[in-house]
mmCIF file of C-alpha atoms in Angstrom:
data_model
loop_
_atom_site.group_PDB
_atom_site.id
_atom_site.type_symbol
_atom_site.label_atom_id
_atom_site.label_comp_id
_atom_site.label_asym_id
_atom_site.label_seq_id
_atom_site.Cartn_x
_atom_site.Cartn_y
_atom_site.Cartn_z
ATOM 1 C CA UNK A 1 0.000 0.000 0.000
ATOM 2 C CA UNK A 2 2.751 2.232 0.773
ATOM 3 C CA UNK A 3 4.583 1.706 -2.542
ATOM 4 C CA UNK A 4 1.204 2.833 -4.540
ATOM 5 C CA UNK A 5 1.155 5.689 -2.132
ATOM 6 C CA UNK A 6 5.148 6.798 -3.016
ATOM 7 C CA UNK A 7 4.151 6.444 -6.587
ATOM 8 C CA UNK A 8 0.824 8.404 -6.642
ATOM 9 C CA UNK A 9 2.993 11.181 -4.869
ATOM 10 C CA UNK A 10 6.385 10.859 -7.324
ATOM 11 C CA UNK A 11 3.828 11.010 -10.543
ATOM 12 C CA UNK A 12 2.083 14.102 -8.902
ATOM 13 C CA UNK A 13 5.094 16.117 -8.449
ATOM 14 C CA UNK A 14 6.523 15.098 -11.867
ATOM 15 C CA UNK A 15 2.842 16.478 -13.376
ATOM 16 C CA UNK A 16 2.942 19.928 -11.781
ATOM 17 C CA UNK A 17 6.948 19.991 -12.258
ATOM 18 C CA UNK A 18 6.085 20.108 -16.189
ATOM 19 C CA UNK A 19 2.329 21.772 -15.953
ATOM 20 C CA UNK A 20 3.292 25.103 -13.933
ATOM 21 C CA UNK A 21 0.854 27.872 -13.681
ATOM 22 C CA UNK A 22 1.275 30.338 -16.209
ATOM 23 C CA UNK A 23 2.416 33.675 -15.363
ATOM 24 C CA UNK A 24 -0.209 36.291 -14.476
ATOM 25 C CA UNK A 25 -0.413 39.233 -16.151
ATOM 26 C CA UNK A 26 -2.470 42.342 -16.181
ATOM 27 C CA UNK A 27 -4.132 42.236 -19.973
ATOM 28 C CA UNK A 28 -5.103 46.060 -21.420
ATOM 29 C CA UNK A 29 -8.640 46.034 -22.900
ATOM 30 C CA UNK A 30 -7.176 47.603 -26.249
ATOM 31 C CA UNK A 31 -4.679 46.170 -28.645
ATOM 32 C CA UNK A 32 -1.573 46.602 -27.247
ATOM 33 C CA UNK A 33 2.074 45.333 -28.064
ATOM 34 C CA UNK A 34 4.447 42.751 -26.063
ATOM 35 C CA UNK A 35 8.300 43.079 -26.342
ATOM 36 C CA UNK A 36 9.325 39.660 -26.920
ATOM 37 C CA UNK A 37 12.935 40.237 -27.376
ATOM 38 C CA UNK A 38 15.684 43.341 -28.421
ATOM 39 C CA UNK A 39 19.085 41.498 -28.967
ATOM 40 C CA UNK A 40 20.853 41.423 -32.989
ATOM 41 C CA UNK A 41 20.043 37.963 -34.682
ATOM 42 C CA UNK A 42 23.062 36.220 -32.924
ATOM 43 C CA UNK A 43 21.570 36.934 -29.119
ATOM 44 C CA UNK A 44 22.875 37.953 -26.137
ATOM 45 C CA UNK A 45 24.803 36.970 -25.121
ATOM 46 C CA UNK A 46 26.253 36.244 -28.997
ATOM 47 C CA UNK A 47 28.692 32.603 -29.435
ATOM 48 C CA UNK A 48 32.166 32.809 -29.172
ATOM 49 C CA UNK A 49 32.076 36.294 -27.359
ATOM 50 C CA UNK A 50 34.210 36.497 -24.391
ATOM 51 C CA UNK A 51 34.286 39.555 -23.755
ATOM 52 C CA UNK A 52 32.645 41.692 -20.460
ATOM 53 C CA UNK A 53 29.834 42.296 -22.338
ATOM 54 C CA UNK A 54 28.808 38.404 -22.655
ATOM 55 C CA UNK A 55 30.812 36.646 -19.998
ATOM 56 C CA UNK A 56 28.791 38.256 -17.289
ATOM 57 C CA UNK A 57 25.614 36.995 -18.593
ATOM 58 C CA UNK A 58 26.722 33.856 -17.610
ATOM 59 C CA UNK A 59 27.228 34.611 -14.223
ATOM 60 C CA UNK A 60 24.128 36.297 -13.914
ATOM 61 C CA UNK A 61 21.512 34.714 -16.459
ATOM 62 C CA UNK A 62 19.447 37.552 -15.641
ATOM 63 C CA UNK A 63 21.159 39.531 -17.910
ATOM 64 C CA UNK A 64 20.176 37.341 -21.083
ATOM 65 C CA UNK A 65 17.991 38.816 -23.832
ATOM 66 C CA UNK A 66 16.009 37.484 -26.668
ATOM 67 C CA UNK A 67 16.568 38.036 -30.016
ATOM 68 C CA UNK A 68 14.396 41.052 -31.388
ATOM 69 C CA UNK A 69 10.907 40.340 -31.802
ATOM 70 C CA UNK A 70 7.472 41.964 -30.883
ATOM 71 C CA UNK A 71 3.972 40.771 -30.587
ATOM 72 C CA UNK A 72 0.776 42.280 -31.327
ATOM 73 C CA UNK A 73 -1.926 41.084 -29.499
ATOM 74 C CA UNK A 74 -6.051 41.953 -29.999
ATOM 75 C CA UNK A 75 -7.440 41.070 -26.545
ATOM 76 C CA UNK A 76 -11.225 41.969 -28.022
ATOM 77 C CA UNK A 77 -10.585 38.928 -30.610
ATOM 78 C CA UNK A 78 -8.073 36.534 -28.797
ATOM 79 C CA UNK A 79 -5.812 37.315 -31.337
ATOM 80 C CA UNK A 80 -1.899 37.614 -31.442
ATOM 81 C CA UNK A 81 0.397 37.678 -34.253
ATOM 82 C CA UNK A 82 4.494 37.826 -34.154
ATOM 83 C CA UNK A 83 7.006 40.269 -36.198
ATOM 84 C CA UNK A 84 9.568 38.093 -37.164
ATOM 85 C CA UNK A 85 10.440 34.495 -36.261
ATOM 86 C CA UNK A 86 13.581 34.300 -33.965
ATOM 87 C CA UNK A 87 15.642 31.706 -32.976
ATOM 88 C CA UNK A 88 13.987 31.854 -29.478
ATOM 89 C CA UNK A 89 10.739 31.433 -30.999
ATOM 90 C CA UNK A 90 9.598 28.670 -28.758
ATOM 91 C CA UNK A 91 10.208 30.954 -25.605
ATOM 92 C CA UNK A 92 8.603 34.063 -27.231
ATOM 93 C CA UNK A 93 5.436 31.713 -28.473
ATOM 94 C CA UNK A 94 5.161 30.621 -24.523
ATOM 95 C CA UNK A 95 5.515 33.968 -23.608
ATOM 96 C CA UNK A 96 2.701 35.808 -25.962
ATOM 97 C CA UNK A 97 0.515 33.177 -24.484
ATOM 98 C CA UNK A 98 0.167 34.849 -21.336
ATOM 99 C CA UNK A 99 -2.015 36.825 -23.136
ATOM 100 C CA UNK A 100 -4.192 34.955 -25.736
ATOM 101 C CA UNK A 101 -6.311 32.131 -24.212
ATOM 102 C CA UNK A 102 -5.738 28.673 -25.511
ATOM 103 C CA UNK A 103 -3.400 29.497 -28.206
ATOM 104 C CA UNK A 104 0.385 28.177 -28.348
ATOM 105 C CA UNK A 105 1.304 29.535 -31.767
ATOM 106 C CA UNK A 106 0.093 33.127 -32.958
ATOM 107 C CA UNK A 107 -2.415 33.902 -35.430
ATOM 108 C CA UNK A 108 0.325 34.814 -37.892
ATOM 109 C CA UNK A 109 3.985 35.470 -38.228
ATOM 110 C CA UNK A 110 5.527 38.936 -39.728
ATOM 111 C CA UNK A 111 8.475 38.036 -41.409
ATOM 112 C CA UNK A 112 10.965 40.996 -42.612
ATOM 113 C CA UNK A 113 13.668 39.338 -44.079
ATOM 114 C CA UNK A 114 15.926 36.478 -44.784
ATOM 115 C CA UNK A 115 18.816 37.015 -41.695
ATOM 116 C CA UNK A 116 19.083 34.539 -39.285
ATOM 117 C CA UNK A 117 17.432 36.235 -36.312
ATOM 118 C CA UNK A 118 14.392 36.832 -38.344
ATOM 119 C CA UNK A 119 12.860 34.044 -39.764
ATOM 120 C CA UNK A 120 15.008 30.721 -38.962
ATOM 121 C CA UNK A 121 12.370 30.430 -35.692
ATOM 122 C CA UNK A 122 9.697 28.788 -37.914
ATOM 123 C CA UNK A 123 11.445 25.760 -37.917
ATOM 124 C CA UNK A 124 10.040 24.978 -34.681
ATOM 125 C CA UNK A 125 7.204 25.248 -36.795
ATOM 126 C CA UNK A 126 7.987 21.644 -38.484
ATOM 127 C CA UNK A 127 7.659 18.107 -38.057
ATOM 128 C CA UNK A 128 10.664 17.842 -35.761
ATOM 129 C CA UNK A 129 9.227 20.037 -33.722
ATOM 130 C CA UNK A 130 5.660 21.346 -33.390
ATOM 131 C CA UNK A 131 4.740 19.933 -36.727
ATOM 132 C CA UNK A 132 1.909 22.976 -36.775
ATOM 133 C CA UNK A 133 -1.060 23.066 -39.377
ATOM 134 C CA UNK A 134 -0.932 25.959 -41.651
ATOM 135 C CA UNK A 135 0.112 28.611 -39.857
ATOM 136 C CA UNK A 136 0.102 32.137 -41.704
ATOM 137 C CA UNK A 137 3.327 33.356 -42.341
ATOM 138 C CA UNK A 138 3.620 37.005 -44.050
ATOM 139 C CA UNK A 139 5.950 37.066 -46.703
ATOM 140 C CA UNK A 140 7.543 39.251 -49.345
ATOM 141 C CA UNK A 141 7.827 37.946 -53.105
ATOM 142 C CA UNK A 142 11.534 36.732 -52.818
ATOM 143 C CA UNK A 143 11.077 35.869 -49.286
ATOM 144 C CA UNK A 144 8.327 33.872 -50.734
ATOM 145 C CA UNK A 145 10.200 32.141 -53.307
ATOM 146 C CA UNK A 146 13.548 31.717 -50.987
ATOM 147 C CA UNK A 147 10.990 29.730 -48.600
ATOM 148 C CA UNK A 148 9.561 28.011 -51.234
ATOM 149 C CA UNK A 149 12.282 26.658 -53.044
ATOM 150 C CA UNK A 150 14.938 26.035 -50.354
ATOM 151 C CA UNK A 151 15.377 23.028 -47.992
ATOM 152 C CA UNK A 152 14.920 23.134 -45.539
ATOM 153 C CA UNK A 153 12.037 25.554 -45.043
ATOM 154 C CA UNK A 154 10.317 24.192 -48.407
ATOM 155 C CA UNK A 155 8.985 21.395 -46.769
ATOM 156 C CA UNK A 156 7.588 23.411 -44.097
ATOM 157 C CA UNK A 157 5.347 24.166 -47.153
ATOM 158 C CA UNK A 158 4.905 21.581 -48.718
ATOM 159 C CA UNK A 159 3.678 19.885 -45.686
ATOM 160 C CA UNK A 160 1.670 22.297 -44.897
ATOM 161 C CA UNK A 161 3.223 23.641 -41.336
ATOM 162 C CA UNK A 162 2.697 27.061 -42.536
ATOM 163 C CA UNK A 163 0.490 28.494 -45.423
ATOM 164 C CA UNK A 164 2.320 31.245 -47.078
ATOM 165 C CA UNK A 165 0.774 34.965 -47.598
ATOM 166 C CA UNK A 166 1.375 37.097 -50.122
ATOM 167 C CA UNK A 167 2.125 40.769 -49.133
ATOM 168 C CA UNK A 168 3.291 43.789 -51.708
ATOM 169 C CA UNK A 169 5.397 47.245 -50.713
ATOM 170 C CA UNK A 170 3.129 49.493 -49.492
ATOM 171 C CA UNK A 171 -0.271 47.781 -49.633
ATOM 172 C CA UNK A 172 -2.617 47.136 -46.744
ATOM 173 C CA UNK A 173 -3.550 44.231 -45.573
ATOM 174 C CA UNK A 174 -6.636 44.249 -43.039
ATOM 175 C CA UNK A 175 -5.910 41.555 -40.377
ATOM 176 C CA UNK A 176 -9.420 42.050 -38.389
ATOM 177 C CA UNK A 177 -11.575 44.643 -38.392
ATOM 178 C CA UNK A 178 -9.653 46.813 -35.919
ATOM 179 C CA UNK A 179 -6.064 46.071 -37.470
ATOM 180 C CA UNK A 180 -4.418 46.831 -40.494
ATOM 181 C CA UNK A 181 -0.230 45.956 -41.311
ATOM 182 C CA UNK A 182 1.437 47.932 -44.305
ATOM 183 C CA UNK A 183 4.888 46.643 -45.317
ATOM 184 C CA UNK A 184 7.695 49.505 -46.007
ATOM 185 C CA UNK A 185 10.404 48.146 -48.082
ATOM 186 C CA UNK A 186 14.121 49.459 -46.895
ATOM 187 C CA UNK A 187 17.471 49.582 -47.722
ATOM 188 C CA UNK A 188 19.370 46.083 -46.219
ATOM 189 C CA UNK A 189 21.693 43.653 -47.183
ATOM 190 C CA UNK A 190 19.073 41.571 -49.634
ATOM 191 C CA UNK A 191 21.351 38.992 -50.473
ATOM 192 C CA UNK A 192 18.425 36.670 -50.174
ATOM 193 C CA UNK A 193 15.301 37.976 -49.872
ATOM 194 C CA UNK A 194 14.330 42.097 -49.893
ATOM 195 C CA UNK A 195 13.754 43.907 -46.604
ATOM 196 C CA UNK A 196 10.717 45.115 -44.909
ATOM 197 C CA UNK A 197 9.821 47.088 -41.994
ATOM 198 C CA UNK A 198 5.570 47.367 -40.999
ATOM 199 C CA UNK A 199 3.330 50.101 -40.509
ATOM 200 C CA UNK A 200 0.843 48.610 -38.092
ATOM 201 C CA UNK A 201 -2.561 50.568 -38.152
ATOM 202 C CA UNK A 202 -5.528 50.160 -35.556
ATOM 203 C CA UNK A 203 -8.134 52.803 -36.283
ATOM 204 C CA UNK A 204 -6.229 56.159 -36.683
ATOM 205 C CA UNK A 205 -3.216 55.246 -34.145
ATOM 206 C CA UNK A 206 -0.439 54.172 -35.926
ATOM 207 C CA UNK A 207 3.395 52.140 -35.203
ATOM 208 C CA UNK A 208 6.172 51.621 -37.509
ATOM 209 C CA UNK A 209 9.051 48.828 -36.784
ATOM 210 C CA UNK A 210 11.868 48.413 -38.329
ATOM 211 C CA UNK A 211 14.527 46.271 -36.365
ATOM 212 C CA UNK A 212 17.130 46.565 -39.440
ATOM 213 C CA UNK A 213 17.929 48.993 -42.110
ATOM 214 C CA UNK A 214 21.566 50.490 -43.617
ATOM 215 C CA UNK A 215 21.337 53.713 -42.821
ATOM 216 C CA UNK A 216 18.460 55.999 -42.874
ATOM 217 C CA UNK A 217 20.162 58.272 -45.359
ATOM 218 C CA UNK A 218 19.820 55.036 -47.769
ATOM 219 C CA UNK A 219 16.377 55.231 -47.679
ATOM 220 C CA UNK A 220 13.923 57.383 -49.978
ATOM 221 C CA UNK A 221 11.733 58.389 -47.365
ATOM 222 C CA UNK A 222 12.262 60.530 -44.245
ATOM 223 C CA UNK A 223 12.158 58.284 -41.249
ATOM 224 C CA UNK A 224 11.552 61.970 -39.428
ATOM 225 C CA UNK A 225 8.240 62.482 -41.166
ATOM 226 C CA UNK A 226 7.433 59.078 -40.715
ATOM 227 C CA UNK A 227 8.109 59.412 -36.410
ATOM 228 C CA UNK A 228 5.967 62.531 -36.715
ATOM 229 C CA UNK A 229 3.236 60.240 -38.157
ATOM 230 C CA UNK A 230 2.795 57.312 -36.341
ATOM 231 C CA UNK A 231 2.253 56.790 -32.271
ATOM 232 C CA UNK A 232 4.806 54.389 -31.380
ATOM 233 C CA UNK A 233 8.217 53.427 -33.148
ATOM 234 C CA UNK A 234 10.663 50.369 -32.621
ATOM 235 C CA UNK A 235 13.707 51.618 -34.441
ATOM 236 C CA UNK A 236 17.014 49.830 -35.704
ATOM 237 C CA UNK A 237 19.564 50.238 -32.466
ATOM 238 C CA UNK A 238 22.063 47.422 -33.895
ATOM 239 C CA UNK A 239 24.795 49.675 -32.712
ATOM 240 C CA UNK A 240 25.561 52.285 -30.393
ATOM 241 C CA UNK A 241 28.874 53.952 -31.972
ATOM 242 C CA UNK A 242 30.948 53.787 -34.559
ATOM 243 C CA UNK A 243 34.563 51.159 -34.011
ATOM 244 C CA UNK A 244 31.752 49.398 -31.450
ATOM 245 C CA UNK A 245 33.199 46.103 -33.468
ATOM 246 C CA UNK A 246 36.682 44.871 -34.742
ATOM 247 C CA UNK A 247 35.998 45.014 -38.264
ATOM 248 C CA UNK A 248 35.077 47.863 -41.175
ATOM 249 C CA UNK A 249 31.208 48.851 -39.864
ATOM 250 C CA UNK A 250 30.433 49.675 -43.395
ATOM 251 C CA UNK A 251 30.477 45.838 -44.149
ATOM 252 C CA UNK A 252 27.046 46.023 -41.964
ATOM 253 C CA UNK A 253 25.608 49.469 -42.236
ATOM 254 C CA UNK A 254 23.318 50.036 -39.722
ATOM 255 C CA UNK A 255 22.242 53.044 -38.385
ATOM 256 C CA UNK A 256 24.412 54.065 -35.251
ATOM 257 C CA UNK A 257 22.557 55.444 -32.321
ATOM 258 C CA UNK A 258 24.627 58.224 -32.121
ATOM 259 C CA UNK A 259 23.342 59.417 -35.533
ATOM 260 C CA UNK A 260 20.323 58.571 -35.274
ATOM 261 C CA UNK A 261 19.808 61.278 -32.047
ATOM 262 C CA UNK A 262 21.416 63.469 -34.085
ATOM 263 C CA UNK A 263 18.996 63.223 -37.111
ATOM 264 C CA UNK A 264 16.064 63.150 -34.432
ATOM 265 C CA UNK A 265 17.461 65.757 -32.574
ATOM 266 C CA UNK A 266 14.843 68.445 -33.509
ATOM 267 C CA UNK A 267 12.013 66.762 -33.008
ATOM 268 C CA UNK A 268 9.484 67.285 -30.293
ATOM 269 C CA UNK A 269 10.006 65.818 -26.738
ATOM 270 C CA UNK A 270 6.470 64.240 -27.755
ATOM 271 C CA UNK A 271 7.699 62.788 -30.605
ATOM 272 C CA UNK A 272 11.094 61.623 -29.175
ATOM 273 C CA UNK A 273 8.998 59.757 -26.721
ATOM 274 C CA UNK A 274 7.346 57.709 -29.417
ATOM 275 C CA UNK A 275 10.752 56.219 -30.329
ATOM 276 C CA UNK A 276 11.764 52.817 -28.515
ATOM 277 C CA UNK A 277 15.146 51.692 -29.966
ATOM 278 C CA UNK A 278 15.509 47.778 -30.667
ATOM 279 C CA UNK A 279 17.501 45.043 -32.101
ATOM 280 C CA UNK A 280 20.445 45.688 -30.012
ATOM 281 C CA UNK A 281 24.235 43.871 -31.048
ATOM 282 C CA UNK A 282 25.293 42.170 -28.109
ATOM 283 C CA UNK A 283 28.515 45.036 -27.817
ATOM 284 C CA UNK A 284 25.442 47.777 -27.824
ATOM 285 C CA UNK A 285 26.086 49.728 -24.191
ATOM 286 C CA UNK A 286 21.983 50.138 -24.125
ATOM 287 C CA UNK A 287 21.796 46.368 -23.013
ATOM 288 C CA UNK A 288 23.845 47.573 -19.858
ATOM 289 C CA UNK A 289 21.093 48.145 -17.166
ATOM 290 C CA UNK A 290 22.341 51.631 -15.719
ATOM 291 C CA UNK A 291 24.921 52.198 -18.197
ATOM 292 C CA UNK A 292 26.232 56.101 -19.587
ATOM 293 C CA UNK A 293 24.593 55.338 -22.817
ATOM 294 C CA UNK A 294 21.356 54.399 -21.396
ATOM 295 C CA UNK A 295 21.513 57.542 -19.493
ATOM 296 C CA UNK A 296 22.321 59.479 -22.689
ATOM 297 C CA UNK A 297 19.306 58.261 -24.966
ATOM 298 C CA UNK A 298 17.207 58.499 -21.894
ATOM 299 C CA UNK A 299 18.251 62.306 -20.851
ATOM 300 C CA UNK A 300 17.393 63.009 -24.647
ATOM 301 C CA UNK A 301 13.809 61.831 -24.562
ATOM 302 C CA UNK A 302 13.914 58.389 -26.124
ATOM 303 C CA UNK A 303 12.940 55.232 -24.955
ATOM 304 C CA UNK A 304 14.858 51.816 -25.056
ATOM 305 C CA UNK A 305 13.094 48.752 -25.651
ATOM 306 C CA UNK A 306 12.626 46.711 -22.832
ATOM 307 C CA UNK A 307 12.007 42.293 -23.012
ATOM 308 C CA UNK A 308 8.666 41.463 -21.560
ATOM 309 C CA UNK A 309 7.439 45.260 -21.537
ATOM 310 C CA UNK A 310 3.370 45.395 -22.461
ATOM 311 C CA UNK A 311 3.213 48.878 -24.701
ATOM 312 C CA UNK A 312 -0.443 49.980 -25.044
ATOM 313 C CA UNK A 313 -1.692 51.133 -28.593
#
């Protein structure tokens, strides 16, 4: 009798050991956005680095980020949908569940372009892994055709894990009848695919991301108008200065932080505030909680993109 008791006990523990509670969270009654991650495509902290910036965040896994990645989530409909697939997709699925109800997967994926950070995560969409059943994934025409016709992530089509949707530069596509997502082709290293950021609409409120673009002087449109414009905006923050690596930065343009304060320099302290910089390499000072830069972009009026932070519509 004692044995069956030891057993009913062992198998109890193991149960709740893999079926904890999920975390609670307060849920706004509006659309609102989830920050599932800020690091460059490589993480933080990034393979082979050991330097201060990534040694300490293995004594103190606190310090660990996600790859850069936000959520969208409709409360009104139950609905979520991801910007870009990450290689921590399976954490930032889990974690965008806190606030849909009996959904594991979102109602569609975002993708902007073919760089390892932001698509390789729907492989855990396969039959290795989830083996999922058409799941919408957003895709430009070459990002279309690279998925297509390229093993691994053709079979992920062909059997049907995720159902492929066709989106065009600058053409609306209405996701419900609150939300709306406009893709913004920009200036990147397209060796692949092209390059997309997303103007996200819900009624006249407006947000613009784009995690990765050259340099804003690249593009021919005024990223200053466009800040002016929309409510909220998650802005390339790859890296913080110029010489931040050991190699010729022009090999991957990005905007620097630096000059990007500068460009937004005159705008209004309202408009500064709509800026949340993102996507940050793992050498980028902002991931330093406390650090001078931190303190810099902060005493200017912008914001810095925080993992886990719930940003209302």
């Amino acid at each position: 009798m004692k044995s069956k008791w030891y057993i009913f006990i062992l198998t109890t523990l193991f149960f709740w050991g893999c079926h904890s509670k999920q975390e609670v969270v307060e849920i706004p009654n509006q659309p609102f956005f989830v920050v599932l991650g800020v690091a460059q495509d490589a993480g933080y902290p990034q393979i082979a680095c050991t330097k201060q910036c990534c040694t300490a965040t293995y004594k103190n896994p606190t310090l660990k980020r996600m790859v850069s990645c936000i959520g969208l989530v409709d409360p009104i409909n139950n609905e979520s949908w991801m910007f870009d697939a990450t290689p921590d997709f399976t954490k930032q699925a889990k974690l965008l569940t806190n606030y849909v109800k009996e959904k594991e997967v979102p109602d569609g994926i975002f993708l902007t372009h073919g760089h390892i950070g932001h698509y390789t995560g729907i492989m855990y969409l396969g039959r290795e892994a989830m083996s999922a059943a058409k799941v919408p994934v957003y895709a430009m025409p070459r990002m279309r055709e690279y998925l297509t016709n390229n093993g691994p992530w053709s079979q992920l089509v062909s059997t049907k894990n995720i159902a492929l949707q066709p989106i065009q530069n600058d053409t609306t596509l209405m996701l419900n009848q609150r939300i709306a997502v406009t893709p913004l082709q920009v200036p990147h290293r397209d060796e692949y695919t092209e390059t997309v950021g997303y103007m996200i609409h819900y009624g006249k409120k407006k947000a613009l991301f784009i995690p990765d673009i050259d340099k804003w002087q690249k593009w021919e449109r005024s990223i200053v108008e466009y800040i002016k414009e929309v409510d909220i905006a998650f802005l390339d923050a790859t890296f913080f200065k110029n010489g931040e690596i050991n190699r010729d930065m022009s090999e991957v343009p990005h905007p620097f932080v630096e000059e990007s304060m500068q460009l937004f320099e005159n705008l209004t302290p309202e408009d500064k505030k709509k800026i949340y910089f993102i996507h940050f390499n793992h050498t980028n000072p902002l991931l330093e909680e406390g650090s001078e830069a931190q303190k810099q972009v902060q005493a200017k009026g912008f914001r810095i993109a925080k993992e886990k932070s719930v940003i209302p519509f």
